[in-house]
XYZ file of C-alpha atoms in Angstrom:
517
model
C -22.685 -5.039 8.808
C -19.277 -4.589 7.791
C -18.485 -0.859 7.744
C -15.774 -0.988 5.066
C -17.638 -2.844 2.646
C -20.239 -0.745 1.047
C -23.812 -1.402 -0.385
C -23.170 -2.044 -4.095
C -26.229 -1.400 -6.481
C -26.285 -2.739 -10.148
C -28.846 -1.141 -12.914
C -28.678 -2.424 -15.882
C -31.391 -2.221 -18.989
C -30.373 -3.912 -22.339
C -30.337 -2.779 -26.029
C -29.674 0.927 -24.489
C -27.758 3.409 -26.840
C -24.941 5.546 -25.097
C -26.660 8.750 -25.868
C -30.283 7.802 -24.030
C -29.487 9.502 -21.375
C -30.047 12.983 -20.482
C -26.447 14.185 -20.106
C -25.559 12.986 -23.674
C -29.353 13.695 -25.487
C -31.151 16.811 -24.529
C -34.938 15.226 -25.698
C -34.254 11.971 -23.341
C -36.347 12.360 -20.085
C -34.156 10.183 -17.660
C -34.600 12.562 -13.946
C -32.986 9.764 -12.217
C -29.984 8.542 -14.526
C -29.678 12.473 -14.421
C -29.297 13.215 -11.252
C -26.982 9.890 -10.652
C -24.453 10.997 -13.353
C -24.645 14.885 -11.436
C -23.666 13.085 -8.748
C -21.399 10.973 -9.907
C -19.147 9.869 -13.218
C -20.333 9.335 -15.892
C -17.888 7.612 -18.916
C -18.653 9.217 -22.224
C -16.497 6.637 -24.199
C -17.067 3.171 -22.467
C -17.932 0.429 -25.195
C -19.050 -3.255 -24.966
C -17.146 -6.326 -25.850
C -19.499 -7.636 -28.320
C -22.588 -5.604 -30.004
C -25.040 -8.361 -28.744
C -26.378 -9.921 -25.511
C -25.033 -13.076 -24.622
C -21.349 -12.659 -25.030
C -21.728 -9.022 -23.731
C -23.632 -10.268 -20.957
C -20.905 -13.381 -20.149
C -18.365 -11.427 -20.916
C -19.232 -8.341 -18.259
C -20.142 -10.610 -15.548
C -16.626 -12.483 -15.911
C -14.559 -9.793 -17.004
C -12.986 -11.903 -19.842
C -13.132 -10.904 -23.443
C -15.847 -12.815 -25.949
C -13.237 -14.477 -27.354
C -11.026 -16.067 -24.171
C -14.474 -17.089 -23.066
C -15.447 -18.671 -26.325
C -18.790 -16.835 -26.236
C -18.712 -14.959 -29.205
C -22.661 -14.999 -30.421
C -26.488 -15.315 -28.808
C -25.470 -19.263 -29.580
C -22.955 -19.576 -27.179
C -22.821 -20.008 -23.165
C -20.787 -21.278 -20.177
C -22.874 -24.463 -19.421
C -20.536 -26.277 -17.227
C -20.182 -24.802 -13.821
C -17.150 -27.036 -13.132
C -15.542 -25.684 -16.052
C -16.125 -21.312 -15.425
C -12.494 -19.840 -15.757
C -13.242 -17.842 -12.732
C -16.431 -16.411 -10.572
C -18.648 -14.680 -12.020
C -19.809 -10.966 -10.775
C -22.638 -12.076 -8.270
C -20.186 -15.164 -7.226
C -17.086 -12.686 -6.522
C -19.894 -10.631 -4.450
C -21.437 -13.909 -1.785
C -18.012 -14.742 -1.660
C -17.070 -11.121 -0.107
C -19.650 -11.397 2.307
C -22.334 -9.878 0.542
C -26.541 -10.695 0.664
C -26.488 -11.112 -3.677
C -30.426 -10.404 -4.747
C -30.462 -10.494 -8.740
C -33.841 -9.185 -10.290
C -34.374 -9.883 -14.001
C -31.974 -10.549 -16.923
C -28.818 -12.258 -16.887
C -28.481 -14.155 -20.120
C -26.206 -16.885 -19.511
C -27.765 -19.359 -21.373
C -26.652 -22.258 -19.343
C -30.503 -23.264 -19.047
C -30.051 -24.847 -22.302
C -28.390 -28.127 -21.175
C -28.751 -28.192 -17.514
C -31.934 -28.891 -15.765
C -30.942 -27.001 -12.782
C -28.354 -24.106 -13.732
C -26.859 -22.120 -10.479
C -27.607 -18.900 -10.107
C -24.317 -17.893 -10.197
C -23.844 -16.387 -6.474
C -27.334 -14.984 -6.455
C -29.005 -15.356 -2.714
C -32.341 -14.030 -3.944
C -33.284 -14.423 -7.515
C -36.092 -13.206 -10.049
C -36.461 -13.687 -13.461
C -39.799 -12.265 -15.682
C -39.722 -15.186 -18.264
C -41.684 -18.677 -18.217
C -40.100 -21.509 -16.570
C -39.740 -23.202 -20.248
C -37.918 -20.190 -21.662
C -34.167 -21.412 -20.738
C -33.968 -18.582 -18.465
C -34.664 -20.962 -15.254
C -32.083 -21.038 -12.484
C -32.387 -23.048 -9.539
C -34.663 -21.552 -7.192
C -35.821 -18.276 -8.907
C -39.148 -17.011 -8.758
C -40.223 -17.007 -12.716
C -43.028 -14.778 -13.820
C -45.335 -17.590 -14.823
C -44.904 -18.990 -11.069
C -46.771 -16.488 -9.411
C -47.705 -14.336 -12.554
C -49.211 -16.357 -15.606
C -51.855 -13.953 -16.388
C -49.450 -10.673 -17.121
C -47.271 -12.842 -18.621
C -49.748 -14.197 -21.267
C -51.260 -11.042 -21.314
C -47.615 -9.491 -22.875
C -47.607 -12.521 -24.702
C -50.829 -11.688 -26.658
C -50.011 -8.183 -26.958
C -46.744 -9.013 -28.713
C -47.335 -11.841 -30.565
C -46.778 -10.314 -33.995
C -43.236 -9.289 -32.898
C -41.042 -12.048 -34.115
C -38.189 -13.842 -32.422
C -36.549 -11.816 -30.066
C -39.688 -8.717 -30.724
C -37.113 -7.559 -33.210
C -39.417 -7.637 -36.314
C -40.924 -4.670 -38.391
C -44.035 -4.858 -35.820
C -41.461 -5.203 -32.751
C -39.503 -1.807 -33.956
C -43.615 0.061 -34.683
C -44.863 -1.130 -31.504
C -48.024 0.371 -29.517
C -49.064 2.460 -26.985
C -49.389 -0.839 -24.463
C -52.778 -1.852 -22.860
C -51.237 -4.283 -20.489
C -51.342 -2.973 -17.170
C -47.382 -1.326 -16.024
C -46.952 -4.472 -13.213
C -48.107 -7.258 -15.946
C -45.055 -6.027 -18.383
C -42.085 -8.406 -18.048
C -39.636 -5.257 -15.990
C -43.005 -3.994 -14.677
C -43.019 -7.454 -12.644
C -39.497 -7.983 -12.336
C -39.476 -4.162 -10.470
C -42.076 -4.752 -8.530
C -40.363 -8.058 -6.925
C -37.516 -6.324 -6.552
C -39.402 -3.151 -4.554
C -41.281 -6.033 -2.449
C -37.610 -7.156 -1.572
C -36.342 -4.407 -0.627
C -39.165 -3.684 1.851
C -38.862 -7.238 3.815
C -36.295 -9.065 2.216
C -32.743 -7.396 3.327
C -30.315 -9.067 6.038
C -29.268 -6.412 8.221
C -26.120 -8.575 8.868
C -24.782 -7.951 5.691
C -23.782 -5.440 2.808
C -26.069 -5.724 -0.304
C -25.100 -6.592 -3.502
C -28.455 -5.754 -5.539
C -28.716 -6.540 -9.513
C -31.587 -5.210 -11.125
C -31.671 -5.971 -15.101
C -34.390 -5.049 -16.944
C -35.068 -6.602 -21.195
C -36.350 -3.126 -22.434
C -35.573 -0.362 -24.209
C -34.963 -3.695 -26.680
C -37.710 -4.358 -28.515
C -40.751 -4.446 -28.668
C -41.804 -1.087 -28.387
C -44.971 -1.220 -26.532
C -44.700 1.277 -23.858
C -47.079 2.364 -21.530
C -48.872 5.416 -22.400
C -47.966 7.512 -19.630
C -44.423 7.385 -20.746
C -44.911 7.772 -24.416
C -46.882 10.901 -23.348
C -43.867 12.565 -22.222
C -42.733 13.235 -25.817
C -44.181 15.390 -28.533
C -43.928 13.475 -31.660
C -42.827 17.126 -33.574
C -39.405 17.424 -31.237
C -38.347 13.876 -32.062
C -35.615 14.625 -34.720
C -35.078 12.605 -37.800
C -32.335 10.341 -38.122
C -29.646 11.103 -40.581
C -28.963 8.816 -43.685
C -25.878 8.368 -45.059
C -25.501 9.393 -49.100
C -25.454 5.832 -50.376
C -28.432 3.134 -50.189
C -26.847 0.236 -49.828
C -23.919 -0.827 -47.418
C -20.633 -1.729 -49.151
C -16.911 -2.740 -48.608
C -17.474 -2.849 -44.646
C -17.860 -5.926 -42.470
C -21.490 -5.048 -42.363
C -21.349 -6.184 -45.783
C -20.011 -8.715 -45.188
C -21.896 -10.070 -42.350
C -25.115 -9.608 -45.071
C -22.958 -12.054 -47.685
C -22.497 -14.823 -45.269
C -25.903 -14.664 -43.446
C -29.171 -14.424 -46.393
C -31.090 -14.449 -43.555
C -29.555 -11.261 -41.539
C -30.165 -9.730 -45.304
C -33.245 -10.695 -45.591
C -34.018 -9.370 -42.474
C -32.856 -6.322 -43.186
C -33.898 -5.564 -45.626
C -37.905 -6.221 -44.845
C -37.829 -3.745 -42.461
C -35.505 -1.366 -45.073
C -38.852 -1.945 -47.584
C -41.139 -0.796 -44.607
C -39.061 2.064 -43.388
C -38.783 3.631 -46.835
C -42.743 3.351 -47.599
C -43.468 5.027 -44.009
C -44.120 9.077 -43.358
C -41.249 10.667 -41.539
C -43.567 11.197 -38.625
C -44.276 7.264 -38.614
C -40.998 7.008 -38.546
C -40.321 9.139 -35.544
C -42.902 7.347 -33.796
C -40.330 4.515 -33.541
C -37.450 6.542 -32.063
C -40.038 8.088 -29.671
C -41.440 4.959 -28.502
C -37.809 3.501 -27.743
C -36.991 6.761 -25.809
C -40.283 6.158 -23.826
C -39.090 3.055 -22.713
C -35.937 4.026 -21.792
C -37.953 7.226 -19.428
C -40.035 4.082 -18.280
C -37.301 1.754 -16.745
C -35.537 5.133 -15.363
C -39.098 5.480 -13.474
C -38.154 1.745 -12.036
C -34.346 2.403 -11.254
C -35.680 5.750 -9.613
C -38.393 3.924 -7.353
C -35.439 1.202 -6.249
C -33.364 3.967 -5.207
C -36.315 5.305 -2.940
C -36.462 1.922 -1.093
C -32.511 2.334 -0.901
C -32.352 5.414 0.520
C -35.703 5.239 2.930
C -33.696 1.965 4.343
C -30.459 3.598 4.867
C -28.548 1.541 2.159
C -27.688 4.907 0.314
C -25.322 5.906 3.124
C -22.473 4.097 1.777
C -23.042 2.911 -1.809
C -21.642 2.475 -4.883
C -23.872 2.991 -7.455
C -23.663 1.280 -11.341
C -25.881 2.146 -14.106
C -24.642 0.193 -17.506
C -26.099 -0.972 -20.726
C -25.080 -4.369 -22.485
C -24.805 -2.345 -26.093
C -26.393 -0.144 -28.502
C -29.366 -0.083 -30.663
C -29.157 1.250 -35.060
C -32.185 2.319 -34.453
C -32.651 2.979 -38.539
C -29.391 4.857 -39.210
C -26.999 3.187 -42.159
C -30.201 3.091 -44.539
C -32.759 1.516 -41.962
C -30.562 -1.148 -40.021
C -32.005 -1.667 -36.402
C -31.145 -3.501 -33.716
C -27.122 -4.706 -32.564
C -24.598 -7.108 -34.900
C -22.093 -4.186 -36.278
C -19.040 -2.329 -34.996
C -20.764 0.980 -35.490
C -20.852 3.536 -32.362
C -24.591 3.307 -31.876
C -23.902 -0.628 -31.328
C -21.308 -0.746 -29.633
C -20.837 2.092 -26.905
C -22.687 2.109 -24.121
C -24.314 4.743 -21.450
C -21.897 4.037 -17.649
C -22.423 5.907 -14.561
C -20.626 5.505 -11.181
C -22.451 6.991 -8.410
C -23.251 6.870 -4.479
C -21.367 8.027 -1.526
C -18.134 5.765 -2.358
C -17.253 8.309 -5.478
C -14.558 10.596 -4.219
C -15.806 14.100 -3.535
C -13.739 15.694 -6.392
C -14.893 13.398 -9.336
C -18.679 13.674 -8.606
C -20.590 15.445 -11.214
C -17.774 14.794 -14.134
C -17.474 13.456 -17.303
C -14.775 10.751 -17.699
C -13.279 10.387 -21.025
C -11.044 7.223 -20.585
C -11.497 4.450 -22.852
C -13.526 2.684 -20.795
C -14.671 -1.243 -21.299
C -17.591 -3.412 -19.449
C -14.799 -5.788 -18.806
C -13.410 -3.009 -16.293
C -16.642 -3.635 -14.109
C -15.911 -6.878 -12.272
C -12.379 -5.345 -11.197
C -13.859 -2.291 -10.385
C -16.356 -3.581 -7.957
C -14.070 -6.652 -6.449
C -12.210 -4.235 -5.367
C -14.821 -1.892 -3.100
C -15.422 -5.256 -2.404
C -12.410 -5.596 -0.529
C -11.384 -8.508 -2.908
C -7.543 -9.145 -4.187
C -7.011 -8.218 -7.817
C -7.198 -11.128 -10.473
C -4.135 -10.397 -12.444
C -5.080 -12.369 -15.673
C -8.729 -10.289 -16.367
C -7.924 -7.487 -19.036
C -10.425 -4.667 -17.118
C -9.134 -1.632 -15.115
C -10.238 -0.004 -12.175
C -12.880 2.794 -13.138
C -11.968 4.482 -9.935
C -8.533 4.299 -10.219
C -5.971 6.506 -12.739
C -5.555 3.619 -15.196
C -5.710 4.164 -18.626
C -5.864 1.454 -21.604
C -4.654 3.070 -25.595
C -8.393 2.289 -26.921
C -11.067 0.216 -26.332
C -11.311 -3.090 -28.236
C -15.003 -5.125 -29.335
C -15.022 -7.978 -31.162
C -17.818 -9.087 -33.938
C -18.122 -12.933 -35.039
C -21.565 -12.197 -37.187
C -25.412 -13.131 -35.610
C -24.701 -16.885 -35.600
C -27.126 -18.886 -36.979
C -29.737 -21.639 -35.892
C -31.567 -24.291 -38.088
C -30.208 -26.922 -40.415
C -27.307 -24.431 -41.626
C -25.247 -22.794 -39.004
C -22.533 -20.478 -40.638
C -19.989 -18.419 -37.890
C -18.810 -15.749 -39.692
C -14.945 -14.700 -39.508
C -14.059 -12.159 -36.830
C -14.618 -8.321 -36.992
C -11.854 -6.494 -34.556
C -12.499 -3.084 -33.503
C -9.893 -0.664 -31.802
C -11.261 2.775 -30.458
C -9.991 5.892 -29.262
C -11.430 9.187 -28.911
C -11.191 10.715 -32.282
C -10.494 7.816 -34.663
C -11.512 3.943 -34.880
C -10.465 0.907 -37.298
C -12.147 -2.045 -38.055
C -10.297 -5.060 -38.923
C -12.790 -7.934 -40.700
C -12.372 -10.948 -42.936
C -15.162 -11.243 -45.565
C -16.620 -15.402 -45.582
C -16.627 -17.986 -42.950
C -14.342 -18.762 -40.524
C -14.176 -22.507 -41.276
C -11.560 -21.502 -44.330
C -10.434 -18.486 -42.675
C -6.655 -19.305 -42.006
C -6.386 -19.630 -45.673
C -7.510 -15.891 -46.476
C -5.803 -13.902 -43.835
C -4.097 -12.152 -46.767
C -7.585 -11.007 -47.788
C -8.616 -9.210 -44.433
C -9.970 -5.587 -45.294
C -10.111 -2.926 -43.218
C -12.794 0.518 -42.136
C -10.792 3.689 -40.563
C -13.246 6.663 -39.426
C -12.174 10.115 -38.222
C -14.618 10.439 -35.580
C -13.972 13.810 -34.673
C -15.523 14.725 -38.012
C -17.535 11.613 -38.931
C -19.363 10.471 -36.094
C -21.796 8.811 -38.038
C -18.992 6.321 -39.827
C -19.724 7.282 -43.245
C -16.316 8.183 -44.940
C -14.095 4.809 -44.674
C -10.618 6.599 -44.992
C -8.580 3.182 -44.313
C -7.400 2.950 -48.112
C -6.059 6.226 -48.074
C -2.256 7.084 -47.906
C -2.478 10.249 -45.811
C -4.089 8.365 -43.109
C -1.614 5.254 -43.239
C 0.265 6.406 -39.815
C -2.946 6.332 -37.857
C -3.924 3.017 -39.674
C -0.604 1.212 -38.992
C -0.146 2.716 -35.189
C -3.864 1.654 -34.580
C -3.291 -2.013 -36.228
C -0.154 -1.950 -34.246
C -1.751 -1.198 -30.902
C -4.868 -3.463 -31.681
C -2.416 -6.651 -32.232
C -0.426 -6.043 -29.125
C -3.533 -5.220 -27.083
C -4.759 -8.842 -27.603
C -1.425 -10.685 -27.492
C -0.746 -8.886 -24.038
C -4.314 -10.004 -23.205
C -4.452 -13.248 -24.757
C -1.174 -13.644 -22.883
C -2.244 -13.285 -19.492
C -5.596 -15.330 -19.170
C -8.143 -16.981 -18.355
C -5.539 -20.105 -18.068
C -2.234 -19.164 -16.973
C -0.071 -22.184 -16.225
C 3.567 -20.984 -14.719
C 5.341 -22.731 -11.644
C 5.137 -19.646 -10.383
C 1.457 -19.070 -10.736
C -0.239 -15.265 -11.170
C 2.787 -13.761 -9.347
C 4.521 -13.499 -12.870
C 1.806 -11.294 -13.455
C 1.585 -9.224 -10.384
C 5.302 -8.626 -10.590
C 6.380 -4.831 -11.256
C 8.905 -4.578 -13.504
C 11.969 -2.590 -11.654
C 14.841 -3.551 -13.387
C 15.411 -6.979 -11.851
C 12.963 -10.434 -12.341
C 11.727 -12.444 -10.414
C 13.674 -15.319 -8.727
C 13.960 -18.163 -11.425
């Protein structure tokens, strides 16, 4: 094994809110997240790219933003392999020498027009959906291979859940009766424990992704986990002072899409007839799953450790965005600019993390594009000069942190993409950029764009939109300012850069002279 290279270990659960943790939420009951974060750094401001899977999901594992990959909705994908602007994070990883062993999600979506998609880099690959589902990639072991019984088992159980379990019965859930192993991550876990016992190459550093679809709805935990929380400490959620949602680009995202409305509100109608205990039962249930996968990511790290891959590893824990979870008058699930949605829980832990920076708190404006330069690096990989992500264990430091919003896309005989929603973050304020409508007539409204400015440092739940007010103009024009030159610089640099000179116009430091013409 290559002794400079160390073991890298991905975790990764999806739908998870920045503050389900333990060392940001007191009632959360995550022992191992815990202890990795008092070991290690954890980032109390990282964000996604995009408050929903697919482009988070593309754009994390190729360390472009949404929009320079042009997947900007749960519609979109990279299908053509010949045509990826780079590797991808498990690709970067064979290609440093690493055994790649991906367990569970990825979300590409490239199993919609190719009968055979790659894996992507992956040696060793998993996946806990049916073979039909579009989740195939060429050799994976799918759930209904070896597994057909759990998986129509969770079928049956959540059958009433809608598409994506994100209905009114997805967000009420149960108190499961499938057995733990027969749940989607229960048998995605226990493949990836059964690899880790017989599987590893001791010729190689491991590169091992473990993804699970949960906390996400549905919420039908196990009962052993929703038995670690007491229905009376679950705290109710705060509602803001108005009932319905207006001038913001969630508002606007409801005028383009009746269907996102009417989605809405049917659960809003449900939410508001319910006790506040039924209520809580939700929140509870969604924090039970999130103690449940911890219970996985902890048993993983057992393996690790018992097989001596612990010694020198660099450890990633990571979330693809947020969940509403009822706040802003009942909305759940992703699709807004709102902190819930968009940041995101990040740890960095192992024996790689310097001595001095385990057990801190990180307050950078950190970004899941920062990821794939992070790890090519430990790697031992050169830089890629045109991705916009920093190193995490270096002493960069971006202005904000910037996630984009195109609406929820659309399927059926009307498909309507909504015009962008730009968000630029920093520690104690945020502004949202949005153009009500469509986007097909968008270039001949830009005059009409309308903006959301929150003082987070007193409104962390986004309530008071301060944008139109003159007291606040500095900060408005100085964050518009740094938002617009943020995405030229990055727009600027990739994922095509065509120069005689190639990337080296891009590596160059500026020191007072330029580069040979």
């Amino acid at each position: 094994m290559e002794a400079s290279k160390p073991n890298i270990i991905f975790f990764m659960t999806d739908q998870q809110r920045w503050d389900c943790i333990d060392r940001f939420n007191r009632h959360i009951k995550t022992p191992t997240l815990d202890k990795l974060a008092e070991q290690g750094i954890a980032f109390s401001e990282a964000v996604c790219q995009a408050p929903m899977c697919v482009p988070s999901r593309s754009s994390m594992m190729f360390g472009y933003y949404p929009s320079q990959l042009g997947v900007r909705t749960n519609h979109g994908g990279l299908y053509e392999e010949s045509l990826l602007p780079s590797d991808p994070l498990p690709e970067l990883m064979r290609k440093a020498g690493y055994q790649t062993a991906g367990f569970g999600k990825t979300h590409w979506n490239h199993g919609e027009r190719t009968a055979e998609p790659s894996t992507r880099g992956f040696d060793v690959r998993a996946v806990g959906l049916a073979r039909n589902s579009g989740h195939y990639e060429r050799g994976a072991v799918m759930m209904d291979d070896v597994e057909p019984e759990g998986l129509r088992l969770y079928s049956e159980e959540t059958k009433h859940y809608g598409g994506g379990e994100e209905n009114a019965n997805g967000y009420i859930g149960c108190t499961s009766e499938v057995p733990m192993h027969l749940h989607r991550d229960g048998w995605v876990a226990e493949q990836c424990l059964s690899f880790l016992d017989g599987g590893l190459d001791p010729g190689r550093p491991l590169f091992l992704y473990l993804s699970f679809l949960k906390p996400h709805a549905g919420f039908n935990v196990p009962k052993e986990f929703e038995d670690l929380y007491d229905i009376r400490d679950i705290p109710d959620l705060p509602q803001p002072p108005w009932d319905d949602e207006r001038d913001t680009h969630l508002a606007a995202t409801d005028e383009v899409s009746d269907s996102s409305r009417r989605q809405y509100l049917d659960k809003k109608r449900i939410w508001q007839r319910m006790t506040p205990e039924e209520r809580r039962r939700t929140t509870l249930r969604y924090w039970a799953n999130c103690s449940w996968l911890d219970h996985y990511f902890g048993r993983a790290l057992e393996r690790l450790e018992r097989q001596g891959r612990l010694d020198d590893a660099l450890i990633v824990f990571v979330s693809d965005h947020g969940e509403m979870l009822g706040e802003r008058q009942y909305r759940f699930s992703k699709y807004c600019l709102y902190d819930s949605s968009v940041r995101v829980p990040m740890i960095l832990a192992g024996s790689r993390i310097p001595a001095d920076r385990r057990g801190t708190l990180d307050d950078r404006p950190a970004e899941l594009v920062d990821l794939v330069p992070t790890l090519a690096k430990v790697a031992g990989l050169p830089r890629d000069p045109r991705l916009p992500g920093l190193d995490l264990l270096g002493e960069e430091r971006r202005a904000g942190t910037f996630c984009e919003f195109h609406g929820k896309g659309a399927s059926g005989p009307v498909s309507i993409h909504s015009a962008p929603a730009l968000m630029w973050r920093k520690k104690d304020w945020k502004l949202i950029l949005y153009l009500p409508g469509a986007i097909e007539d968008a270039i001949q409204r830009v005059g009409s764009f309308r903006g959301e400015l929150y003082r987070l440092s007193d409104d962390p739940h986004e309530w008071n939109n301060l944008y139109g007010e003159d007291e606040h103009a500095a900060v408005r024009e100085r964050m518009t300012a740094e938002l617009l030159m943020h995405l030229a610089c990055v727009w600027a640099k990739g994922p095509f850069f065509y120069d005689r000179h190639g990337t080296e116009a891009l590596e160059t430091k500026f020191a007072g002279t330029q580069p040979n013409a």
